[in-house]
Amino acid sequence: MHDPDHRPLRYDPAERFASGLPASGAWRPGDPVGERRFMTVTEGRPFALEGGGLLEEITLAYETWGELNADGSNAVLVCHALTGDSHAAGPMSAGHSGDGWWDEFIGPNKALDTNRWYVVCANVLGGCQGSTGPSSDMPGEDRPYAAGFPQVTIRDIVRTQRRLADRLGVGQWLAVVGGSLGGMQVLEWGVMFGDRVRLLMPLATCAAASPQQIAWSAVERLAIVNDPLFNNGDYYDAPPGKGPWAGLALAREISQITYRTTEVFDQRFGRQHVDQRREFDHWGRYQVESYLDHHGQKLVRRFDANTFLVLSKAMDLHDIGRGRGGIEAAFSRLSSPVFTASITSDILYPLYQQAEIHDQVTAAGGRCDHHILDSPQGHDGFLLESTLLGPLIHDAVAETEANL
Amino acid sequence: MHDPDHRPLRYDPAERFASGLPASGAWRPGDPVGERRFMTVTEGRPFALEGGGLLEEITLAYETWGELNADGSNAVLVCHALTGDSHAAGPMSAGHSGDGWWDEFIGPNKALDTNRWYVVCANVLGGCQGSTGPSSDMPGEDRPYAAGFPQVTIRDIVRTQRRLADRLGVGQWLAVVGGSLGGMQVLEWGVMFGDRVRLLMPLATCAAASPQQIAWSAVERLAIVNDPLFNNGDYYDAPPGKGPWAGLALAREISQITYRTTEVFDQRFGRQHVDQRREFDHWGRYQVESYLDHHGQKLVRRFDANTFLVLSKAMDLHDIGRGRGGIEAAFSRLSSPVFTASITSDILYPLYQQAEIHDQVTAAGGRCDHHILDSPQGHDGFLLESTLLGPLIHDAVAETEANL
């Protein structure tokens, strides 16, 4: 007979989240600095944002690898993606929750050879790993912006990076490179500061966010705000275990599906259960669910929910043609050649978007090489396919340098 | 200067949800019956579920169109998808929140011509529109199962449908047809009760849920349980406006993206804003966000969060080969030909899955016609492409009838 005390639909989140983690995974002053260095963007005057807000103080956290040469001509700027940070290369350490996100690409004798080139990566404006963002204290106050942080755009992010270039003595980047949100920054570098860069390398990205991409961003943001512990962004003082993890983790789990492919999931997980004995239990999990949970839980330890909101919206706002008479008119401002790359299986930034970049740059009179990487890895291919992508990047940067 | 009272990240859900709706959109006894009829599956003995639970009482709500002929040979069973119900055809009315979900396909002189054929559709076991499910009262109690409802499987659903066939006097269905979750039922009909059906028409479906499909289901379920008003499934007594809408709506919004395509979104929405003046506001919305919200809000008025959990898990559990020595061995039990159809742009049940059904049925010695519909509509194509799909369905059913 039916046992009314058996409650198969009851959900025990304790199976997903260890307790006692801090409410935000943001880096805060006092935390281990690791390899970060810091630069104040605002020197006595506020920074006006594209959307109309002002920020009185902006700090960028950045890292560098290799040495800048005497004429400042060997510098490469690496731009990170949504949940990345300045730690593009180097090991996990106090202050860095993992190995560099592009460690396979950056280092001695790697694609971005630090014996030869000076590589720079900065946490973006609005981020949470040392650069000014929602988890930063407001000027003159000892409480964070939280929900008071203004919406920033890719153009705002790139303008802060230009000031970093000035400070580092980089008159002209040899190359600016990045995937996804990073690639949006690369394109804006070319349009806004074409004379400051010699090679643009936007990977697995788009000239303007598509409505499907906006849709994914939108449901991820709703996952965060639906979490009652998000508390309208005011969670920084919450006791350990009372942060908006469930919402932020869910946002990550949704996005993680879009970053990968059915081929990868079939090959890695198939229909395997975590515990075969729980096959028919409502909350018994398949291995792929465990994988998603793992990624969700990992992100909340090093990321911040408000930063997710701000940067995901910045991606939606990305439109290289906004206020410039459209995309082709914007691309007509480029003075550097473009190297773009697609992953054939990318379902989030599909190949057609990089083909459009190629066609629009070419139509505007520019030069664009479009490399197509045949890989089942999906959007994450730009992080994972170092064997395929690394040599292409290396050769393009080396060729640009040789044509000085 | 930065205005700390300006709180761009504050989220006002009042912009998304009208207030005062009931906590669940489930049909309840006392609500208008509409076109539903009811049948008790359990006659004095409990129904044993594949996963081990028992249900003492099962009612199915069903609808019929056309007339069963004297020898009971003109009956077609239509199986609904995740959020469908028995109202496959006919207008919106008291008791039915909208027109029939396959109204373009079912009716006089339509693909399933009700002048000729007797068409039946039942709300599935576990559903919320009149068939026994989590929102139904437990036997002898005046409170619903809620979280106490046992997990059901596609095989359980089909076994209740077989009893409906017995009751209606349908010895052998001329055809059993359905898309998505409906198509899973079609395949189980063929394997479990091959002698009771002459033509199997599984559309836009799969022989076994893939890990990517499980992943989508999983994040949709998490969206529901993360809603504090879900309250572990005990929300039926919540006051109006206090049901788990935000979670259920988010689950729908996620799935809605997977039901459609980037082509459709580009064409319908592009990058248009709801209110251009709010372009840089964090919660200013693009048209595609408004579209998703519309679908989320619409679903909560006619659906039930616990049913979503149960049926989404039933889809994950779908594996035609489970306990049968694999998929090909299961398909070797088929005694009816298979008609399957793919929508080229379907990202949720991609074409390769119906090609696999074709190949596996054929390898097992059966016959399978695989129709490929060139359409940008995505997974929803099996609901929308009546002009392309309707004639194919009509002709296949007519041909089967002619070969009596």
Tab-separated table of N, CA, C and O in Angstrom, chain A residues 115 136 194:
chain	number	residue	atom	x	y	z
A	115	ASN	N	58.757	33.346	-22.577
A	115	ASN	CA	60.174	33.656	-22.794
A	115	ASN	C	60.328	34.785	-23.805
A	115	ASN	O	61.382	35.421	-23.893
A	136	SER	N	32.996	44.902	-3.715
A	136	SER	CA	33.954	45.883	-3.195
A	136	SER	C	33.247	46.871	-2.279
A	136	SER	O	32.081	47.212	-2.498
A	194	GLY	N	41.816	51.155	-31.927
A	194	GLY	CA	42.450	50.401	-33.005
A	194	GLY	C	43.942	50.655	-33.113
A	194	GLY	O	44.700	49.761	-33.491
